[in-house]
mmCIF file with all atom_site columns, C-alpha atoms and ligand atoms in Angstrom:
data_model
loop_
_atom_site.group_PDB
_atom_site.id
_atom_site.type_symbol
_atom_site.label_atom_id
_atom_site.label_alt_id
_atom_site.label_comp_id
_atom_site.label_asym_id
_atom_site.label_entity_id
_atom_site.label_seq_id
_atom_site.pdbx_PDB_ins_code
_atom_site.Cartn_x
_atom_site.Cartn_y
_atom_site.Cartn_z
_atom_site.occupancy
_atom_site.B_iso_or_equiv
_atom_site.pdbx_formal_charge
_atom_site.auth_seq_id
_atom_site.auth_comp_id
_atom_site.auth_asym_id
_atom_site.auth_atom_id
_atom_site.pdbx_PDB_model_num
ATOM   1   C  CA  . MET I 1 1   ? 0.130   -0.212 0.221   1.00 0.00 ? 263  MET I CA  1
ATOM   2   C  CA  . ALA I 1 2   ? 0.903   3.163  -0.557  1.00 0.00 ? 264  ALA I CA  1
ATOM   3   C  CA  . ILE I 1 3   ? -0.409  7.326  -0.406  1.00 0.00 ? 265  ILE I CA  1
ATOM   4   C  CA  . LEU I 1 4   ? -0.344  8.986  -3.618  1.00 0.00 ? 266  LEU I CA  1
ATOM   5   C  CA  . ASN I 1 5   ? 0.536   12.164 -4.695  1.00 0.00 ? 267  ASN I CA  1
ATOM   6   C  CA  . ILE I 1 6   ? -3.259  14.244 -5.651  1.00 0.00 ? 268  ILE I CA  1
ATOM   7   C  CA  . ILE I 1 7   ? -2.620  16.525 -8.062  1.00 0.00 ? 269  ILE I CA  1
ATOM   8   C  CA  . HIS I 1 8   ? -3.893  20.401 -7.765  1.00 0.00 ? 270  HIS I CA  1
ATOM   9   C  CA  . TYR I 1 9   ? -6.878  22.112 -9.796  1.00 0.00 ? 271  TYR I CA  1
ATOM   10  C  CA  . PRO I 1 10  ? -5.838  23.537 -12.378 1.00 0.00 ? 272  PRO I CA  1
ATOM   11  C  CA  . ASP I 1 11  ? -3.457  21.349 -13.099 1.00 0.00 ? 273  ASP I CA  1
ATOM   12  C  CA  . GLU I 1 12  ? -4.655  19.978 -16.831 1.00 0.00 ? 274  GLU I CA  1
ATOM   13  C  CA  . ARG I 1 13  ? -4.136  16.028 -15.922 1.00 0.00 ? 275  ARG I CA  1
ATOM   14  C  CA  . LEU I 1 14  ? -7.417  16.654 -14.202 1.00 0.00 ? 276  LEU I CA  1
ATOM   15  C  CA  . HIS I 1 15  ? -9.803  16.865 -17.412 1.00 0.00 ? 277  HIS I CA  1
ATOM   16  C  CA  . THR I 1 16  ? -8.076  13.115 -18.652 1.00 0.00 ? 278  THR I CA  1
ATOM   17  C  CA  . VAL I 1 17  ? -11.314 10.988 -19.361 1.00 0.00 ? 279  VAL I CA  1
ATOM   18  C  CA  . ALA I 1 18  ? -10.467 7.811  -17.733 1.00 0.00 ? 280  ALA I CA  1
ATOM   19  C  CA  . ILE I 1 19  ? -10.457 4.750  -19.226 1.00 0.00 ? 281  ILE I CA  1
ATOM   20  C  CA  . PRO I 1 20  ? -12.833 1.763  -18.766 1.00 0.00 ? 282  PRO I CA  1
ATOM   21  C  CA  . VAL I 1 21  ? -11.147 -1.624 -16.957 1.00 0.00 ? 283  VAL I CA  1
ATOM   22  C  CA  . VAL I 1 22  ? -11.242 -4.378 -18.679 1.00 0.00 ? 284  VAL I CA  1
ATOM   23  C  CA  . GLU I 1 23  ? -9.858  -7.163 -16.230 1.00 0.00 ? 285  GLU I CA  1
ATOM   24  C  CA  . VAL I 1 24  ? -10.373 -6.460 -12.738 1.00 0.00 ? 286  VAL I CA  1
ATOM   25  C  CA  . ASN I 1 25  ? -7.179  -8.232 -11.478 1.00 0.00 ? 287  ASN I CA  1
ATOM   26  C  CA  . GLU I 1 26  ? -4.582  -7.377 -8.864  1.00 0.00 ? 288  GLU I CA  1
ATOM   27  C  CA  . GLY I 1 27  ? -2.731  -4.238 -10.377 1.00 0.00 ? 289  GLY I CA  1
ATOM   28  C  CA  . ILE I 1 28  ? -6.615  -3.160 -10.007 1.00 0.00 ? 290  ILE I CA  1
ATOM   29  C  CA  . ARG I 1 29  ? -7.251  -4.169 -6.505  1.00 0.00 ? 291  ARG I CA  1
ATOM   30  C  CA  . SER I 1 30  ? -3.602  -2.716 -5.514  1.00 0.00 ? 292  SER I CA  1
ATOM   31  C  CA  . LEU I 1 31  ? -4.569  0.889  -7.439  1.00 0.00 ? 293  LEU I CA  1
ATOM   32  C  CA  . ALA I 1 32  ? -8.205  0.879  -5.160  1.00 0.00 ? 294  ALA I CA  1
ATOM   33  C  CA  . ALA I 1 33  ? -6.075  0.025  -1.724  1.00 0.00 ? 295  ALA I CA  1
ATOM   34  C  CA  . ASP I 1 34  ? -3.535  2.881  -2.487  1.00 0.00 ? 296  ASP I CA  1
ATOM   35  C  CA  . LEU I 1 35  ? -6.243  5.079  -3.183  1.00 0.00 ? 297  LEU I CA  1
ATOM   36  C  CA  . ALA I 1 36  ? -8.222  4.463  -0.187  1.00 0.00 ? 298  ALA I CA  1
ATOM   37  C  CA  . GLU I 1 37  ? -4.901  4.799  2.151   1.00 0.00 ? 299  GLU I CA  1
ATOM   38  C  CA  . THR I 1 38  ? -4.704  8.025  0.204   1.00 0.00 ? 300  THR I CA  1
ATOM   39  C  CA  . MET I 1 39  ? -8.208  9.210  0.910   1.00 0.00 ? 301  MET I CA  1
ATOM   40  C  CA  . TYR I 1 40  ? -8.256  8.855  4.974   1.00 0.00 ? 302  TYR I CA  1
ATOM   41  C  CA  . ALA I 1 41  ? -4.321  10.181 5.080   1.00 0.00 ? 303  ALA I CA  1
ATOM   42  C  CA  . ALA I 1 42  ? -5.822  13.504 3.192   1.00 0.00 ? 304  ALA I CA  1
ATOM   43  C  CA  . PRO I 1 43  ? -8.440  13.226 5.388   1.00 0.00 ? 305  PRO I CA  1
ATOM   44  C  CA  . GLY I 1 44  ? -11.205 12.461 2.656   1.00 0.00 ? 306  GLY I CA  1
ATOM   45  C  CA  . ILE I 1 45  ? -14.846 11.150 2.104   1.00 0.00 ? 307  ILE I CA  1
ATOM   46  C  CA  . GLY I 1 46  ? -14.067 10.410 -1.588  1.00 0.00 ? 308  GLY I CA  1
ATOM   47  C  CA  . LEU I 1 47  ? -11.146 9.664  -4.093  1.00 0.00 ? 309  LEU I CA  1
ATOM   48  C  CA  . ALA I 1 48  ? -10.670 8.711  -7.561  1.00 0.00 ? 310  ALA I CA  1
ATOM   49  C  CA  . ALA I 1 49  ? -7.934  7.484  -9.376  1.00 0.00 ? 311  ALA I CA  1
ATOM   50  C  CA  . THR I 1 50  ? -7.911  10.757 -12.072 1.00 0.00 ? 312  THR I CA  1
ATOM   51  C  CA  . GLN I 1 51  ? -6.939  12.387 -8.463  1.00 0.00 ? 313  GLN I CA  1
ATOM   52  C  CA  . VAL I 1 52  ? -3.468  10.770 -8.588  1.00 0.00 ? 314  VAL I CA  1
ATOM   53  C  CA  . ASN I 1 53  ? -2.637  10.794 -12.027 1.00 0.00 ? 315  ASN I CA  1
ATOM   54  C  CA  . VAL I 1 54  ? -4.002  7.115  -13.400 1.00 0.00 ? 316  VAL I CA  1
ATOM   55  C  CA  . HIS I 1 55  ? -6.654  7.234  -15.814 1.00 0.00 ? 317  HIS I CA  1
ATOM   56  C  CA  . LYS I 1 56  ? -8.728  4.333  -15.373 1.00 0.00 ? 318  LYS I CA  1
ATOM   57  C  CA  . GLN I 1 57  ? -12.299 4.309  -14.031 1.00 0.00 ? 319  GLN I CA  1
ATOM   58  C  CA  . VAL I 1 58  ? -11.598 3.189  -10.403 1.00 0.00 ? 320  VAL I CA  1
ATOM   59  C  CA  . ILE I 1 59  ? -13.119 5.473  -7.383  1.00 0.00 ? 321  ILE I CA  1
ATOM   60  C  CA  . VAL I 1 60  ? -13.319 4.636  -3.750  1.00 0.00 ? 322  VAL I CA  1
ATOM   61  C  CA  . VAL I 1 61  ? -15.280 6.765  -1.209  1.00 0.00 ? 323  VAL I CA  1
ATOM   62  C  CA  . ASP I 1 62  ? -16.201 6.375  2.223   1.00 0.00 ? 324  ASP I CA  1
ATOM   63  C  CA  . ILE I 1 63  ? -19.239 8.830  4.231   1.00 0.00 ? 325  ILE I CA  1
ATOM   64  C  CA  . SER I 1 64  ? -18.913 6.380  7.924   1.00 0.00 ? 326  SER I CA  1
ATOM   65  C  CA  . GLU I 1 65  ? -17.871 9.092  10.780  1.00 0.00 ? 327  GLU I CA  1
ATOM   66  C  CA  . GLU I 1 66  ? -15.921 5.766  12.249  1.00 0.00 ? 328  GLU I CA  1
ATOM   67  C  CA  . ARG I 1 67  ? -13.817 5.682  8.409   1.00 0.00 ? 329  ARG I CA  1
ATOM   68  C  CA  . ASN I 1 68  ? -14.600 1.846  7.984   1.00 0.00 ? 330  ASN I CA  1
ATOM   69  C  CA  . CYS I 1 69  ? -17.405 1.813  5.427   1.00 0.00 ? 331  CYS I CA  1
ATOM   70  C  CA  . LEU I 1 70  ? -14.760 1.444  2.203   1.00 0.00 ? 332  LEU I CA  1
ATOM   71  C  CA  . GLN I 1 71  ? -17.132 1.163  -0.962  1.00 0.00 ? 333  GLN I CA  1
ATOM   72  C  CA  . VAL I 1 72  ? -14.863 0.459  -4.466  1.00 0.00 ? 334  VAL I CA  1
ATOM   73  C  CA  . PHE I 1 73  ? -16.745 1.201  -7.052  1.00 0.00 ? 335  PHE I CA  1
ATOM   74  C  CA  . ILE I 1 74  ? -15.138 -0.072 -10.897 1.00 0.00 ? 336  ILE I CA  1
ATOM   75  C  CA  . ASN I 1 75  ? -16.475 1.670  -14.433 1.00 0.00 ? 337  ASN I CA  1
ATOM   76  C  CA  . PRO I 1 76  ? -19.144 3.152  -12.198 1.00 0.00 ? 338  PRO I CA  1
ATOM   77  C  CA  . GLN I 1 77  ? -22.056 4.461  -14.372 1.00 0.00 ? 339  GLN I CA  1
ATOM   78  C  CA  . ILE I 1 78  ? -25.794 6.350  -12.789 1.00 0.00 ? 340  ILE I CA  1
ATOM   79  C  CA  . ILE I 1 79  ? -28.115 4.486  -14.559 1.00 0.00 ? 341  ILE I CA  1
ATOM   80  C  CA  . ALA I 1 80  ? -31.060 6.632  -13.052 1.00 0.00 ? 342  ALA I CA  1
ATOM   81  C  CA  . SER I 1 81  ? -31.114 9.443  -10.833 1.00 0.00 ? 343  SER I CA  1
ATOM   82  C  CA  . GLU I 1 82  ? -34.307 11.588 -9.702  1.00 0.00 ? 344  GLU I CA  1
ATOM   83  C  CA  . GLY I 1 83  ? -34.466 15.007 -7.920  1.00 0.00 ? 345  GLY I CA  1
ATOM   84  C  CA  . LYS I 1 84  ? -31.643 18.031 -7.210  1.00 0.00 ? 346  LYS I CA  1
ATOM   85  C  CA  . THR I 1 85  ? -30.253 19.051 -4.048  1.00 0.00 ? 347  THR I CA  1
ATOM   86  C  CA  . GLU I 1 86  ? -27.726 21.258 -3.125  1.00 0.00 ? 348  GLU I CA  1
ATOM   87  C  CA  . ARG I 1 87  ? -24.523 21.155 -0.715  1.00 0.00 ? 349  ARG I CA  1
ATOM   88  C  CA  . GLU I 1 88  ? -21.550 22.460 -0.354  1.00 0.00 ? 350  GLU I CA  1
ATOM   89  C  CA  . GLU I 1 89  ? -18.547 20.584 -1.577  1.00 0.00 ? 351  GLU I CA  1
ATOM   90  C  CA  . GLY I 1 90  ? -15.321 20.358 -1.701  1.00 0.00 ? 352  GLY I CA  1
ATOM   91  C  CA  . CYS I 1 91  ? -12.502 18.096 -3.408  1.00 0.00 ? 353  CYS I CA  1
ATOM   92  C  CA  . LEU I 1 92  ? -8.828  17.542 -2.392  1.00 0.00 ? 354  LEU I CA  1
ATOM   93  C  CA  . SER I 1 93  ? -7.193  18.817 -5.638  1.00 0.00 ? 355  SER I CA  1
ATOM   94  C  CA  . VAL I 1 94  ? -8.436  22.401 -5.168  1.00 0.00 ? 356  VAL I CA  1
ATOM   95  C  CA  . PRO I 1 95  ? -7.249  22.545 -1.286  1.00 0.00 ? 357  PRO I CA  1
ATOM   96  C  CA  . GLY I 1 96  ? -9.882  25.083 1.123   1.00 0.00 ? 358  GLY I CA  1
ATOM   97  C  CA  . ILE I 1 97  ? -12.070 26.296 -1.476  1.00 0.00 ? 359  ILE I CA  1
ATOM   98  C  CA  . TYR I 1 98  ? -15.923 25.496 -0.285  1.00 0.00 ? 360  TYR I CA  1
ATOM   99  C  CA  . GLU I 1 99  ? -18.905 25.481 -2.711  1.00 0.00 ? 361  GLU I CA  1
ATOM   100 C  CA  . LYS I 1 100 ? -22.622 25.100 -3.204  1.00 0.00 ? 362  LYS I CA  1
ATOM   101 C  CA  . VAL I 1 101 ? -23.572 22.687 -6.058  1.00 0.00 ? 363  VAL I CA  1
ATOM   102 C  CA  . THR I 1 102 ? -26.721 21.268 -7.304  1.00 0.00 ? 364  THR I CA  1
ATOM   103 C  CA  . ARG I 1 103 ? -26.839 17.640 -8.249  1.00 0.00 ? 365  ARG I CA  1
ATOM   104 C  CA  . ALA I 1 104 ? -29.131 14.636 -8.073  1.00 0.00 ? 366  ALA I CA  1
ATOM   105 C  CA  . GLU I 1 105 ? -30.801 13.780 -4.817  1.00 0.00 ? 367  GLU I CA  1
ATOM   106 C  CA  . ARG I 1 106 ? -30.768 10.584 -5.486  1.00 0.00 ? 368  ARG I CA  1
ATOM   107 C  CA  . ILE I 1 107 ? -28.672 7.987  -7.876  1.00 0.00 ? 369  ILE I CA  1
ATOM   108 C  CA  . THR I 1 108 ? -28.663 4.542  -8.849  1.00 0.00 ? 370  THR I CA  1
ATOM   109 C  CA  . VAL I 1 109 ? -24.827 3.416  -9.567  1.00 0.00 ? 371  VAL I CA  1
ATOM   110 C  CA  . LYS I 1 110 ? -23.992 0.377  -11.969 1.00 0.00 ? 372  LYS I CA  1
ATOM   111 C  CA  . ALA I 1 111 ? -20.638 -0.969 -11.067 1.00 0.00 ? 373  ALA I CA  1
ATOM   112 C  CA  . LEU I 1 112 ? -17.998 -3.711 -10.289 1.00 0.00 ? 374  LEU I CA  1
ATOM   113 C  CA  . ASP I 1 113 ? -16.341 -4.309 -7.564  1.00 0.00 ? 375  ASP I CA  1
ATOM   114 C  CA  . VAL I 1 114 ? -12.908 -5.110 -6.365  1.00 0.00 ? 376  VAL I CA  1
ATOM   115 C  CA  . GLU I 1 115 ? -13.931 -9.295 -7.037  1.00 0.00 ? 377  GLU I CA  1
ATOM   116 C  CA  . GLY I 1 116 ? -15.000 -7.768 -10.091 1.00 0.00 ? 378  GLY I CA  1
ATOM   117 C  CA  . GLU I 1 117 ? -18.630 -8.736 -9.476  1.00 0.00 ? 379  GLU I CA  1
ATOM   118 C  CA  . LEU I 1 118 ? -21.229 -6.165 -10.843 1.00 0.00 ? 380  LEU I CA  1
ATOM   119 C  CA  . PHE I 1 119 ? -23.828 -4.349 -8.539  1.00 0.00 ? 381  PHE I CA  1
ATOM   120 C  CA  . THR I 1 120 ? -25.722 -1.768 -7.975  1.00 0.00 ? 382  THR I CA  1
ATOM   121 C  CA  . LEU I 1 121 ? -26.422 0.573  -5.213  1.00 0.00 ? 383  LEU I CA  1
ATOM   122 C  CA  . LYS I 1 122 ? -28.891 3.539  -4.561  1.00 0.00 ? 384  LYS I CA  1
ATOM   123 C  CA  . ALA I 1 123 ? -27.861 6.014  -2.414  1.00 0.00 ? 385  ALA I CA  1
ATOM   124 C  CA  . GLU I 1 124 ? -29.019 9.682  -1.369  1.00 0.00 ? 386  GLU I CA  1
ATOM   125 C  CA  . GLY I 1 125 ? -27.915 12.614 0.649   1.00 0.00 ? 387  GLY I CA  1
ATOM   126 C  CA  . LEU I 1 126 ? -23.744 12.227 1.175   1.00 0.00 ? 388  LEU I CA  1
ATOM   127 C  CA  . LEU I 1 127 ? -23.266 9.491  -0.347  1.00 0.00 ? 389  LEU I CA  1
ATOM   128 C  CA  . ALA I 1 128 ? -25.230 10.289 -3.713  1.00 0.00 ? 390  ALA I CA  1
ATOM   129 C  CA  . THR I 1 129 ? -23.568 13.883 -4.312  1.00 0.00 ? 391  THR I CA  1
ATOM   130 C  CA  . CYS I 1 130 ? -19.924 12.317 -3.012  1.00 0.00 ? 392  CYS I CA  1
ATOM   131 C  CA  . ILE I 1 131 ? -20.580 9.161  -5.468  1.00 0.00 ? 393  ILE I CA  1
ATOM   132 C  CA  . GLN I 1 132 ? -21.482 11.725 -8.470  1.00 0.00 ? 394  GLN I CA  1
ATOM   133 C  CA  . HIS I 1 133 ? -18.318 13.894 -7.807  1.00 0.00 ? 395  HIS I CA  1
ATOM   134 C  CA  . GLU I 1 134 ? -16.365 11.143 -7.993  1.00 0.00 ? 396  GLU I CA  1
ATOM   135 C  CA  . ILE I 1 135 ? -17.719 9.682  -11.367 1.00 0.00 ? 397  ILE I CA  1
ATOM   136 C  CA  . ASP I 1 136 ? -17.022 13.726 -12.972 1.00 0.00 ? 398  ASP I CA  1
ATOM   137 C  CA  . HIS I 1 137 ? -13.492 12.866 -12.255 1.00 0.00 ? 399  HIS I CA  1
ATOM   138 C  CA  . LEU I 1 138 ? -13.412 10.264 -14.164 1.00 0.00 ? 400  LEU I CA  1
ATOM   139 C  CA  . LYS I 1 139 ? -15.148 12.364 -16.647 1.00 0.00 ? 401  LYS I CA  1
ATOM   140 C  CA  . GLY I 1 140 ? -12.626 14.872 -16.164 1.00 0.00 ? 402  GLY I CA  1
ATOM   141 C  CA  . LYS I 1 141 ? -14.342 17.434 -14.500 1.00 0.00 ? 403  LYS I CA  1
ATOM   142 C  CA  . VAL I 1 142 ? -14.073 19.173 -11.074 1.00 0.00 ? 404  VAL I CA  1
ATOM   143 C  CA  . PHE I 1 143 ? -17.022 20.800 -9.333  1.00 0.00 ? 405  PHE I CA  1
ATOM   144 C  CA  . VAL I 1 144 ? -15.584 24.006 -9.053  1.00 0.00 ? 406  VAL I CA  1
ATOM   145 C  CA  . GLU I 1 145 ? -16.114 24.178 -12.908 1.00 0.00 ? 407  GLU I CA  1
ATOM   146 C  CA  . TYR I 1 146 ? -20.069 24.258 -12.402 1.00 0.00 ? 408  TYR I CA  1
ATOM   147 C  CA  . LEU I 1 147 ? -20.267 27.209 -10.797 1.00 0.00 ? 409  LEU I CA  1
ATOM   148 C  CA  . SER I 1 148 ? -19.701 31.164 -12.388 1.00 0.00 ? 410  SER I CA  1
ATOM   149 C  CA  . ARG I 1 149 ? -16.532 32.527 -14.539 1.00 0.00 ? 411  ARG I CA  1
ATOM   150 C  CA  . LEU I 1 150 ? -16.449 34.956 -12.023 1.00 0.00 ? 412  LEU I CA  1
ATOM   151 C  CA  . LYS I 1 151 ? -15.914 32.429 -9.085  1.00 0.00 ? 413  LYS I CA  1
ATOM   152 C  CA  . LEU I 1 152 ? -14.037 30.256 -11.204 1.00 0.00 ? 414  LEU I CA  1
ATOM   153 C  CA  . ASN I 1 153 ? -11.278 32.945 -12.670 1.00 0.00 ? 415  ASN I CA  1
ATOM   154 C  CA  . ARG I 1 154 ? -11.096 33.782 -8.703  1.00 0.00 ? 416  ARG I CA  1
ATOM   155 C  CA  . ILE I 1 155 ? -10.420 29.945 -7.403  1.00 0.00 ? 417  ILE I CA  1
ATOM   156 C  CA  . ARG I 1 156 ? -8.028  29.633 -10.276 1.00 0.00 ? 418  ARG I CA  1
ATOM   157 C  CA  . GLN I 1 157 ? -6.027  32.700 -9.388  1.00 0.00 ? 419  GLN I CA  1
ATOM   158 C  CA  . LYS I 1 158 ? -6.313  31.291 -5.521  1.00 0.00 ? 420  LYS I CA  1
ATOM   159 C  CA  . MET I 1 159 ? -4.567  27.655 -6.375  1.00 0.00 ? 421  MET I CA  1
ATOM   160 C  CA  . VAL I 1 160 ? -1.763  29.418 -8.788  1.00 0.00 ? 422  VAL I CA  1
ATOM   161 C  CA  . LYS I 1 161 ? -0.763  31.632 -6.257  1.00 0.00 ? 423  LYS I CA  1
ATOM   162 C  CA  . LEU I 1 162 ? -1.203  29.078 -3.699  1.00 0.00 ? 424  LEU I CA  1
ATOM   163 C  CA  . MET I 1 163 ? 1.732   26.748 -5.656  1.00 0.00 ? 425  MET I CA  1
ATOM   164 C  CA  . ARG I 1 164 ? 3.843   29.100 -6.666  1.00 0.00 ? 426  ARG I CA  1
ATOM   165 C  CA  . GLU I 1 165 ? 3.725   30.084 -1.927  1.00 0.00 ? 427  GLU I CA  1
ATOM   166 C  CA  . THR I 1 166 ? 4.533   26.081 -1.476  1.00 0.00 ? 428  THR I CA  1
ATOM   167 C  CA  . LEU I 1 167 ? 7.325   25.918 -4.472  1.00 0.00 ? 429  LEU I CA  1
HETATM 168 O  O1  . LIG M 2 .   ? -13.376 14.992 0.701   1.00 0.00 ? 1799 LIG M O1  1
HETATM 169 C  C1  . LIG M 2 .   ? -14.278 14.932 -0.410  1.00 0.00 ? 1799 LIG M C1  1
HETATM 170 N  N1  . LIG M 2 .   ? -15.182 15.677 0.702   1.00 0.00 ? 1799 LIG M N1  1
HETATM 171 C  C2  . LIG M 2 .   ? -16.710 16.290 0.210   1.00 0.00 ? 1799 LIG M C2  1
HETATM 172 C  C3  . LIG M 2 .   ? -17.399 17.035 0.446   1.00 0.00 ? 1799 LIG M C3  1
HETATM 173 C  C4  . LIG M 2 .   ? -18.998 17.344 -0.111  1.00 0.00 ? 1799 LIG M C4  1
HETATM 174 C  C5  . LIG M 2 .   ? -18.636 16.306 -1.574  1.00 0.00 ? 1799 LIG M C5  1
HETATM 175 C  C6  . LIG M 2 .   ? -17.637 15.770 -2.446  1.00 0.00 ? 1799 LIG M C6  1
HETATM 176 C  C7  . LIG M 2 .   ? -17.049 15.386 -1.345  1.00 0.00 ? 1799 LIG M C7  1
HETATM 177 S  S1  . LIG M 2 .   ? -15.264 14.690 -2.060  1.00 0.00 ? 1799 LIG M S1  1
HETATM 178 C  C8  . LIG M 2 .   ? -13.874 15.494 -1.131  1.00 0.00 ? 1799 LIG M C8  1
HETATM 179 C  C9  . LIG M 2 .   ? -13.005 14.297 -1.359  1.00 0.00 ? 1799 LIG M C9  1
HETATM 180 C  C10 . LIG M 2 .   ? -12.309 14.470 -3.693  1.00 0.00 ? 1799 LIG M C10 1
HETATM 181 O  O2  . LIG M 2 .   ? -12.042 15.743 -3.697  1.00 0.00 ? 1799 LIG M O2  1
HETATM 182 N  N2  . LIG M 2 .   ? -12.950 13.393 -3.866  1.00 0.00 ? 1799 LIG M N2  1
HETATM 183 O  O3  . LIG M 2 .   ? -13.028 13.758 -5.390  1.00 0.00 ? 1799 LIG M O3  1
HETATM 184 NI NI1 . LIG M 2 .   ? -12.568 15.600 -5.765  1.00 0.00 ? 1800 LIG M NI1 1
#
């Protein structure tokens, strides 16, 4: 297991579209374990492979208080969604920025687990928000891109300044 380096907005690699996993093998299980370790260390409630510059469709999520309910989704697909809800979001790739985003309130997601078995899950509330946020990463989309141009430009400038300061 290893803690991986998380890339930060506006790094253009965050806009890479992840490719589906063809075979769930030891390499993929190892990637999922590293993503989980990186998410817990951060700490965060979700992480997509895109954020560690691996462009395969793998995400991990754990919204539990105790940090012991890891969920791994390989090739996740939202097959149904209903309702709208607004929630404040943050992202490990955009540290220090918290903004409200409107997303579907309830989703049904289809994915493979670490054994390569297909499963479907109905999610609502924070879990639904988090899964949508992670699936967006796999599509090359970062949550700040839902905000106005004005807010996005301010965030971009803030991030660039932060990067310069930490160099
Ligand atoms: O840790 C995280 N918290 C969070 C809060 C509200 C909505 C989404 C998230 S996901 C984020 C971790 C992350 O960047 N995942 O990609
Ligand atoms: Ni994120």
